[in-house]
Short mmCIF file of C-alpha atoms in Angstrom, two decimals:
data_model
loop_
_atom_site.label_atom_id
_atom_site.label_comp_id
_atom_site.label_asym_id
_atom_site.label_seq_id
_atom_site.Cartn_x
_atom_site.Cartn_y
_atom_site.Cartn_z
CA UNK A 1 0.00 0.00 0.00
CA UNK A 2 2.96 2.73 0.40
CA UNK A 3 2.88 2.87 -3.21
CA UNK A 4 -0.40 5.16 -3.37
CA UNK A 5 2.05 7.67 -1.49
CA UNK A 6 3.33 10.74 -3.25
CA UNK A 7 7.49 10.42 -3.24
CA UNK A 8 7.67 13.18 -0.51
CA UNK A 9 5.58 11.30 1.80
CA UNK A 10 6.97 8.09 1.34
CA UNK A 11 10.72 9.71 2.21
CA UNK A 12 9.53 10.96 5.74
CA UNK A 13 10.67 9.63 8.74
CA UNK A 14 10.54 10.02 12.46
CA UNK A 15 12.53 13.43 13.70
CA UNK A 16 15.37 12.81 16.05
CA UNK A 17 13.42 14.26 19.07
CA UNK A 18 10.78 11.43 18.23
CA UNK A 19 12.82 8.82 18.32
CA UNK A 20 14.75 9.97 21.60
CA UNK A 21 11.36 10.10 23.06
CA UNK A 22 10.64 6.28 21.97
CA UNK A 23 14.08 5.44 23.06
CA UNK A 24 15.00 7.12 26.43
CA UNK A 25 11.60 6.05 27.93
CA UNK A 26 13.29 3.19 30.11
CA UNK A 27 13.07 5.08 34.18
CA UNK A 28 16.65 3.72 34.04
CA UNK A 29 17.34 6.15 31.44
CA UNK A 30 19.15 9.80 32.59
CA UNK A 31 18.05 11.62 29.61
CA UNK A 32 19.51 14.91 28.83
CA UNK A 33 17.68 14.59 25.22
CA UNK A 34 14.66 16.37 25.29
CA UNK A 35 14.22 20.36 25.64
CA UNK A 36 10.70 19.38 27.82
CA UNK A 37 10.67 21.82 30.81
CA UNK A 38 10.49 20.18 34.19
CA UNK A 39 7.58 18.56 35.71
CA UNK A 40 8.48 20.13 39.12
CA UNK A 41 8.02 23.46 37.98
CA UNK A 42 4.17 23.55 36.62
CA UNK A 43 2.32 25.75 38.40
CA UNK A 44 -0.58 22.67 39.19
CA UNK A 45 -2.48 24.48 41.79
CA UNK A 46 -2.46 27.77 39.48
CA UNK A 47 -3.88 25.69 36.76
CA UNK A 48 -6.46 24.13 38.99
CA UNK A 49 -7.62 27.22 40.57
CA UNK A 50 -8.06 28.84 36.59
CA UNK A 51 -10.12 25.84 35.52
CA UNK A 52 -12.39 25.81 38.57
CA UNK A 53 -13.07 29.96 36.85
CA UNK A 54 -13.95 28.47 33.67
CA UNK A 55 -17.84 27.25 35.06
CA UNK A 56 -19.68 28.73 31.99
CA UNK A 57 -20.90 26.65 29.28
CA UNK A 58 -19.49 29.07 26.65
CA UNK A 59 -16.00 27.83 27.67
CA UNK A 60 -16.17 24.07 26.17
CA UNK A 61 -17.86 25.66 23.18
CA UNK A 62 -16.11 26.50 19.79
CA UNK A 63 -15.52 30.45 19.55
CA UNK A 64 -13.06 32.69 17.73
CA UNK A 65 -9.40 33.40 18.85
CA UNK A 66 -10.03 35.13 22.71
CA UNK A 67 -9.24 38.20 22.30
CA UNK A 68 -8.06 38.75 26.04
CA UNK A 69 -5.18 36.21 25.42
CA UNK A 70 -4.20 38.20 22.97
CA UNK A 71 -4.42 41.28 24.51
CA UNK A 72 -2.08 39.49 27.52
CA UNK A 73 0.27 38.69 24.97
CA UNK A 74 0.98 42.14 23.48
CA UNK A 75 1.31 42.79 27.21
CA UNK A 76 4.25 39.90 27.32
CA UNK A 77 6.09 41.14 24.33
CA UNK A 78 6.35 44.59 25.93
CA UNK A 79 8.93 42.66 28.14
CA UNK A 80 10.43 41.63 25.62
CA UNK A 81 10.60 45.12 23.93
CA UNK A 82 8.69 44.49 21.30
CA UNK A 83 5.96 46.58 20.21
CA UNK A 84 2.64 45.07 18.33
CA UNK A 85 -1.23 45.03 18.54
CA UNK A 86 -3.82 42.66 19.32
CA UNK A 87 -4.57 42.06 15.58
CA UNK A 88 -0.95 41.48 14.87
CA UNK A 89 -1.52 38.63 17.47
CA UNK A 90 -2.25 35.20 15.95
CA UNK A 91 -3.01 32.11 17.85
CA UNK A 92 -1.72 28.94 17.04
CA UNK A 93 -1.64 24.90 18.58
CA UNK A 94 1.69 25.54 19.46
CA UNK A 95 4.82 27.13 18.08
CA UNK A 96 5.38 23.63 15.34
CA UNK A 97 1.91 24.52 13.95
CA UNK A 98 3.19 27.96 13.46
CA UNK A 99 6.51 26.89 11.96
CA UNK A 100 4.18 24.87 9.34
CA UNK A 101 1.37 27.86 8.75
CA UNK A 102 4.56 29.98 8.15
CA UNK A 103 6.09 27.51 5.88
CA UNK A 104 2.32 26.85 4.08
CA UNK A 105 1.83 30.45 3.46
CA UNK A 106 5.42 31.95 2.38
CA UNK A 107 6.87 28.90 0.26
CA UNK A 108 5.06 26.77 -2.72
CA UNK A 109 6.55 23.28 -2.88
CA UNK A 110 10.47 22.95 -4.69
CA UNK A 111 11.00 26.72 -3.79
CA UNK A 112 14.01 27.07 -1.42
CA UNK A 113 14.31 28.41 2.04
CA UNK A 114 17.38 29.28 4.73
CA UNK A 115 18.25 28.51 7.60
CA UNK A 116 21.40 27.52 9.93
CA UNK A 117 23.58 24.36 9.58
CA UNK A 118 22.43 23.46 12.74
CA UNK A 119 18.70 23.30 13.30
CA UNK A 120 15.71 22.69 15.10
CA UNK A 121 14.53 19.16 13.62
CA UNK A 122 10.74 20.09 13.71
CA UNK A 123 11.61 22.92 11.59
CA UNK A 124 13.35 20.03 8.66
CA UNK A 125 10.83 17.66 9.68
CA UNK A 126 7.55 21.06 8.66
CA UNK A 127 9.98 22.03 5.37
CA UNK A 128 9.80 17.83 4.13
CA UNK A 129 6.52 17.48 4.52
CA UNK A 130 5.84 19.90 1.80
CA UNK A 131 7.88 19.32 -0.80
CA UNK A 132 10.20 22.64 0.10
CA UNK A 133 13.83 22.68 -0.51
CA UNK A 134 16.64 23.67 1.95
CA UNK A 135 19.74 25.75 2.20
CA UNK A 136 22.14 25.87 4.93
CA UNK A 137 24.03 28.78 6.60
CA UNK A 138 27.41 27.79 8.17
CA UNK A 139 27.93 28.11 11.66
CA UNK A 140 30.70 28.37 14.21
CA UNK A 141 29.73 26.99 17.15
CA UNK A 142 30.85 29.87 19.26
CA UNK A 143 29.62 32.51 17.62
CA UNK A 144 26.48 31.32 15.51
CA UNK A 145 25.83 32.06 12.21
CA UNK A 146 28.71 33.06 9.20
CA UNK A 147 26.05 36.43 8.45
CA UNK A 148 28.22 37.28 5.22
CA UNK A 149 27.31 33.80 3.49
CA UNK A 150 23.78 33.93 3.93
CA UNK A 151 23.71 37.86 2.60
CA UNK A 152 25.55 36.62 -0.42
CA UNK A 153 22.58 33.83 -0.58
CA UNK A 154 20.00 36.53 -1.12
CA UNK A 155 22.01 38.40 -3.60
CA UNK A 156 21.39 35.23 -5.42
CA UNK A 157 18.46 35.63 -8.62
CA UNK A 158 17.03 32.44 -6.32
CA UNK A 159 17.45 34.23 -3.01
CA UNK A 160 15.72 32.26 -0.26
CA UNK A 161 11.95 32.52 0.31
CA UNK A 162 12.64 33.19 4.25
CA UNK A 163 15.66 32.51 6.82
CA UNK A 164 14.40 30.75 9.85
CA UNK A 165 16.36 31.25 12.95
CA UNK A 166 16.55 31.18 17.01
CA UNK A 167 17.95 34.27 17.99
CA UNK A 168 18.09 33.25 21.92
CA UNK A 169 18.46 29.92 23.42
CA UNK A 170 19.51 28.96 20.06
CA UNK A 171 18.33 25.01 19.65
CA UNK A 172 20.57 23.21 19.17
CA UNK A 173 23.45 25.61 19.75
CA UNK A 174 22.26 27.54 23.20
CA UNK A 175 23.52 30.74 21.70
CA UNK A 176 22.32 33.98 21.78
CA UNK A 177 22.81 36.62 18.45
CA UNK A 178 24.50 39.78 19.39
CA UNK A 179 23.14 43.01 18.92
CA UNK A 180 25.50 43.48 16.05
CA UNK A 181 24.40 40.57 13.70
CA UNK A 182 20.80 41.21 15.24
CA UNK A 183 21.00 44.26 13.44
CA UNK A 184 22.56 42.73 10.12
CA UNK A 185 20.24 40.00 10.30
CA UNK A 186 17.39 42.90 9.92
CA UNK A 187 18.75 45.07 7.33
CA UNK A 188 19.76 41.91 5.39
CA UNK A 189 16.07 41.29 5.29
CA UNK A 190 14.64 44.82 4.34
CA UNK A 191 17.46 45.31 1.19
CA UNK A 192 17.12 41.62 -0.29
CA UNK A 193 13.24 41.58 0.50
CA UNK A 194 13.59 38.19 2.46
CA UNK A 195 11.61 37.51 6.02
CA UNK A 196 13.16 36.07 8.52
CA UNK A 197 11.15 34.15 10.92
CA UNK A 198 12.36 34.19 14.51
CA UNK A 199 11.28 31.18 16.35
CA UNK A 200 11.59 32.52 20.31
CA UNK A 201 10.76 29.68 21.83
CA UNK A 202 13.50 29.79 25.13
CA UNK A 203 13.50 34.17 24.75
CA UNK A 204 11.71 34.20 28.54
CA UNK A 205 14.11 31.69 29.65
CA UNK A 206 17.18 33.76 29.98
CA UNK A 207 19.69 34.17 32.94
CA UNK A 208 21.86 37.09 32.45
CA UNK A 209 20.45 40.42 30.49
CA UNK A 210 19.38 39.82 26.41
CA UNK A 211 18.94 41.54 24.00
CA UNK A 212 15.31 42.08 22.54
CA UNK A 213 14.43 40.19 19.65
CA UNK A 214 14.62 40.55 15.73
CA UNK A 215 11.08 41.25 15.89
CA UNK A 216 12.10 44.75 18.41
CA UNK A 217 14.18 45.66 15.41
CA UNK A 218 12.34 44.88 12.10
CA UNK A 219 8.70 44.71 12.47
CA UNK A 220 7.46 44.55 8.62
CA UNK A 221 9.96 41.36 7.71
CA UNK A 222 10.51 39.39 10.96
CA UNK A 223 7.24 37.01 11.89
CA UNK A 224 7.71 36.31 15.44
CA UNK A 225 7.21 32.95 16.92
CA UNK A 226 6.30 32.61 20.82
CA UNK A 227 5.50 29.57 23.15
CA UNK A 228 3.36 28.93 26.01
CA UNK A 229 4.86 25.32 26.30
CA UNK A 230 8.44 26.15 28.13
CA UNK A 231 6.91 28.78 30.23
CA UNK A 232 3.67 26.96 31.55
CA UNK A 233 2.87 23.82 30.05
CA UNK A 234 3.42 22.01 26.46
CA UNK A 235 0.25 20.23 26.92
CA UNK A 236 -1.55 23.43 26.69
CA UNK A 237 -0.32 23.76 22.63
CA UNK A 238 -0.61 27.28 22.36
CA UNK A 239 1.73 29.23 20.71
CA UNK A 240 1.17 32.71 18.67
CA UNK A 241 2.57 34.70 15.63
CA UNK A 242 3.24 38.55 15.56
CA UNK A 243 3.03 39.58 11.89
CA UNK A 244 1.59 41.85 9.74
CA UNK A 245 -2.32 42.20 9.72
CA UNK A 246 -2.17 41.31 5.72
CA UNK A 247 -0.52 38.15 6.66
CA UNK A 248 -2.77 37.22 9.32
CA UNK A 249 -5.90 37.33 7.34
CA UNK A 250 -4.23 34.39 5.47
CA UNK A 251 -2.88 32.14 8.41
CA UNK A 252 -6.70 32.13 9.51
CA UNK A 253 -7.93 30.65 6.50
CA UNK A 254 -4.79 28.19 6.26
CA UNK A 255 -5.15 27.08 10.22
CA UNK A 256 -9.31 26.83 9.56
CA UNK A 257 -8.51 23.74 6.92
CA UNK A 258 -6.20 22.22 9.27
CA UNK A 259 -7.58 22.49 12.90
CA UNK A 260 -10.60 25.03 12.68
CA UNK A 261 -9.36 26.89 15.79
CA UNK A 262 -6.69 27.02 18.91
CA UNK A 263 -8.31 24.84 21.60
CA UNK A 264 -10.42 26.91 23.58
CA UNK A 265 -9.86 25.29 26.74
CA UNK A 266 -6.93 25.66 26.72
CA UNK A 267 -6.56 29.62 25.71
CA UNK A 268 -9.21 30.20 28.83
CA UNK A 269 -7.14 28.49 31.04
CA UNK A 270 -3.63 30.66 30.00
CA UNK A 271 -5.53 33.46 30.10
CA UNK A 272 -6.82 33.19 33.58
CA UNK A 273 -3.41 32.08 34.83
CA UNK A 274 -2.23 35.04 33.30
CA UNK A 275 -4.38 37.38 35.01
CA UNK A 276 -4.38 35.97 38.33
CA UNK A 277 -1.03 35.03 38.39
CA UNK A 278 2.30 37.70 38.78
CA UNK A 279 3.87 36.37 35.84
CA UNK A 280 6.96 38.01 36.16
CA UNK A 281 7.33 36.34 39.51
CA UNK A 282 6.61 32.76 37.74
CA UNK A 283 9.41 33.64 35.49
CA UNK A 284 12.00 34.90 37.89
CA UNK A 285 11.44 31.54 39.51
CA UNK A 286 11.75 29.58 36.45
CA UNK A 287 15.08 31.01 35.44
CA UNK A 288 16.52 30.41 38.82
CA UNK A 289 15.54 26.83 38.57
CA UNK A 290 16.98 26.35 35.42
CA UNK A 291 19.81 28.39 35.65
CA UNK A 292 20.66 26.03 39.06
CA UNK A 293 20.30 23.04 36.82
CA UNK A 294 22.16 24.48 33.88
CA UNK A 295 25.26 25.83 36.42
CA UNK A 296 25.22 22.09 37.80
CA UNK A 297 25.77 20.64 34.04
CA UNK A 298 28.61 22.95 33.19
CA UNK A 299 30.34 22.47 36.68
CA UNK A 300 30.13 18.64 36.15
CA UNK A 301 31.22 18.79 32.42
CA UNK A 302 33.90 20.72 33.03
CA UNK A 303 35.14 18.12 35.57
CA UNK A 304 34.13 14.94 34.12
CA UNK A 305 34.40 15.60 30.62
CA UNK A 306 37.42 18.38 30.03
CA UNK A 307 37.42 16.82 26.36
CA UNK A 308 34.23 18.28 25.42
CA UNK A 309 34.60 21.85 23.94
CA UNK A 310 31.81 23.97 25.10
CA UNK A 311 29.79 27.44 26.25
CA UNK A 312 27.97 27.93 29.14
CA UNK A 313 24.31 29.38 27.50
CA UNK A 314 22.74 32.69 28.78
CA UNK A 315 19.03 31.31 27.62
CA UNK A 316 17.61 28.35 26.90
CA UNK A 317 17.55 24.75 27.87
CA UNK A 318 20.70 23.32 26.30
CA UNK A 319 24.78 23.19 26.22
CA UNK A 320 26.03 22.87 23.09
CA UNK A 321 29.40 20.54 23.13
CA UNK A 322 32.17 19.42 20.61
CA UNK A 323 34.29 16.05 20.75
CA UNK A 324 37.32 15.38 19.24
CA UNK A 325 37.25 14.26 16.10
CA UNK A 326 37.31 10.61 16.30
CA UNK A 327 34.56 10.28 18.43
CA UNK A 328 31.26 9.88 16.33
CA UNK A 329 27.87 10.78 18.62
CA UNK A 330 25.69 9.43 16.78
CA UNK A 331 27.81 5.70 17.62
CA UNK A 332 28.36 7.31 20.66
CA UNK A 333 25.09 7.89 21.99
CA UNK A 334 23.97 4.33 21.29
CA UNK A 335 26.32 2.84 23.24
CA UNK A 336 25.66 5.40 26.36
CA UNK A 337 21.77 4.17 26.45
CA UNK A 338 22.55 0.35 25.98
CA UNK A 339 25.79 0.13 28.46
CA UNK A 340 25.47 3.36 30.82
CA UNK A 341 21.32 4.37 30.58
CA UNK A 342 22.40 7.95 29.71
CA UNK A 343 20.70 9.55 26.63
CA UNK A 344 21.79 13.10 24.54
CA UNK A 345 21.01 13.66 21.21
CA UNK A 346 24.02 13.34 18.80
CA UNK A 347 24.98 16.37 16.31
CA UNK A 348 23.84 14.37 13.14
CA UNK A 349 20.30 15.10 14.36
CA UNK A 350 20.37 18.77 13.90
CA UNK A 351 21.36 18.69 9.75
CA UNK A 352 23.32 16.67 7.71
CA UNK A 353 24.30 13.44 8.97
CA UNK A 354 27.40 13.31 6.09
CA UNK A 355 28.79 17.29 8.42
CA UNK A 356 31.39 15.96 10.32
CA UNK A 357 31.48 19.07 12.57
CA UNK A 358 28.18 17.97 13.25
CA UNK A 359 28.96 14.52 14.09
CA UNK A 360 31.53 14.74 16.85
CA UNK A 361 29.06 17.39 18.45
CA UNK A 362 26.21 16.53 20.79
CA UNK A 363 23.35 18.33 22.19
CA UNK A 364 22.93 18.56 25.83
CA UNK A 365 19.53 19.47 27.71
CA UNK A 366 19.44 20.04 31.50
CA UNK A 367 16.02 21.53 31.61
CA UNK A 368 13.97 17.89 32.34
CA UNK A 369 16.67 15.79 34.26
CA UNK A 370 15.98 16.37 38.48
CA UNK A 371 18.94 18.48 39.56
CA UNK A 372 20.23 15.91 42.19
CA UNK A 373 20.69 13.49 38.73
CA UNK A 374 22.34 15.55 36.40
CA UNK A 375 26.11 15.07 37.89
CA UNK A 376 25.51 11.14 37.69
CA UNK A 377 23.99 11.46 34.38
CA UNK A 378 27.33 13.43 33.27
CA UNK A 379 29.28 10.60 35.18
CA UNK A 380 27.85 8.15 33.18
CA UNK A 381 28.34 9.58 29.76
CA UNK A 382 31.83 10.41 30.65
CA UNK A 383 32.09 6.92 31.43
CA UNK A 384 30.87 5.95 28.14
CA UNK A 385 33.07 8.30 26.43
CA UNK A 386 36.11 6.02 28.10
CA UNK A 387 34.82 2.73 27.20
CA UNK A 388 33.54 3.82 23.21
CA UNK A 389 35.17 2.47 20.19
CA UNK A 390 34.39 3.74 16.81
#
């Protein structure tokens, strides 16, 4: 039967983050492979007290996009210094549906896009599933992004259809862009005409003074994506857009044919968290959580592993490392599960598996791992590291 599927379908497979999840479900398992935020930190009897609000009918019932969420999130971007309206708010079932309405709405299948060497795998995974093509951007894994290659890109007859990036909490890289490139980045996009869209997934997860966004910079060609799903809960899958109002009119009729609407529940339920809760409390307690956990995984790395070349990340939920060059991760982090029950994902899973920079890195998360585990998870992958063979 897989032969009634068009070529592009039949060619898909399971993302990296999928398969970690299948394979690092063993409670043996330390897994520092998934960016999911810690269970410890929901906010349960928050969430309880804002369903117990929700007693009117009207709540379970289909409606249009609520309008107060919205409102609360042009509140949130103020924070993050950037400047929109209500109607330049869409709503979305999390940030990967807005990745894909993006993609649905800017691209037409075999038309090329940009974005780094090193990705975020739902972001290959959206691109596949519709037929679009893909460029790369090199990276240093210091300092991010080689700017000058992807600006001769665009001065290409073919220049890219967008440039999708992280510009905080980078994933898989934990970098942030500095205010320099920030800038280039922007005026990159208004001379060639290209968006960029900024996925900001980890931008109210940092630990040491940012800088704003793209968006803050270049408000007619960056499309901002946020997240509820690090900051309260993924389960809630609802994310937003901040674009133009032209735009907007035709993500609504591209997310009606797909899902009809943003789960209502669940948009009720942020919103009354939101406005019963001091969020900028929640937050300054979620960054010292992390940032304990993320302090705890550098500490231990630099002890246990002084072979792995890495930075310490002022946002986000991951450490970026590099091995030397015999050591493959991908090899690598199938013999850590099977012989030491410690789980990372392996460089290869971030872009092309035939990069060898990519292959002697890994990807680190300390954001799900209890804090008391993460030095014996490190113990145990250095451990690995001692007894691998290529």
């Amino acid at each position: 039967m897989i032969n009634i599927l068009p070529e592009r379908i039949r060619t898909l497979e399971p993302s990296a983050i999928q398969q970690a999840l299948q394979n690092t479900s063993d409670s043996d398992v330390i897994s520092f492979s998934l960016g999911m935020p810690s269970e410890d930190l929901f906010p349960i009897l928050d969430y309880k007290k804002a369903m117990l609000d929700l007693w009117m009918p009207n709540s379970l019932q289909y409606s249009p996009p609520l309008e107060k969420l919205k409102q609360q999130i042009v509140e949130l971007m103020e924070q993050r210094g950037v400047s929109c309206t209500s109607n330049q708010v869409f709503l979305t079932t999390g940030a990967q549906q807005a990745i894909h309405l993006l993609c649905r709405c800017l691209v037409d299948k075999d038309e090329t896009v940009a974005t780094d060497a090193a990705t975020y795998p739902g972001f290959i995974q959206a691109i596949q599933s519709l037929g679009i093509n893909l460029s790369t951007i090199p990276v240093s894994f210091t300092e991010g992004l080689d700017i000058n290659d992807l600006e001769n890109l665009c001065k290409n007859v073919n220049k890219p259809k967008f440039f999708y990036t992280m510009s905080e909490g980078h994933n898989p890289l934990g970098l942030s862009i500095s205010k320099e490139k920030r800038l280039k980045l922007v005026e990159i996009a208004q001379t060639y005409q290209m968006p960029i869209i900024e996925d900001d997934a980890y931008g109210f997860l940092n630990y040491q003074a940012v800088e704003p966004p793209l968006k803050a910079y270049g408000k007619d060609w960056v499309f901002y994506i946020g997240s509820f799903s690090k900051i309260l809960a993924p389960s809630a899958r609802v994310g937003w857009i901040i674009a133009p109002e032209y735009l907007i009119a035709k993500l609504e009729i591209l997310k009606e044919s797909s899902d009809i609407n943003t789960a209502t529940f669940s948009q009720r339920i942020i919103s009354a968290f939101l406005e019963k809760k001091d969020f900028s409390k929640h937050l300054f307690y979620l960054r010292n959580a992390y940032k304990e956990k993320r302090d705890m995984m550098a500490k231990s790395l630099k002890e246990h592993i002084p072979e792995l070349d890495f930075i310490i990340p002022s946002s986000g939920f991951f450490i970026w490392g590099q091995l030397p060059s015999s050591i493959d991760t991908h090899l690598l982090f199938w013999h850590a599960l099977k012989n030491e029950k410690v789980s990372f994902l392996p460089g290869s899973a971030f872009g092309s598996s035939s990069n060898r920079n990519l292959s002697r890195c890994l990807r680190l998360s300390f954001s799900y791992c209890p804090l008391e585990l993460i030095e014996t998870g490190i113990k145990r992958l250095a451990k690995a590291l001692r007894t691998y063979t290529a």
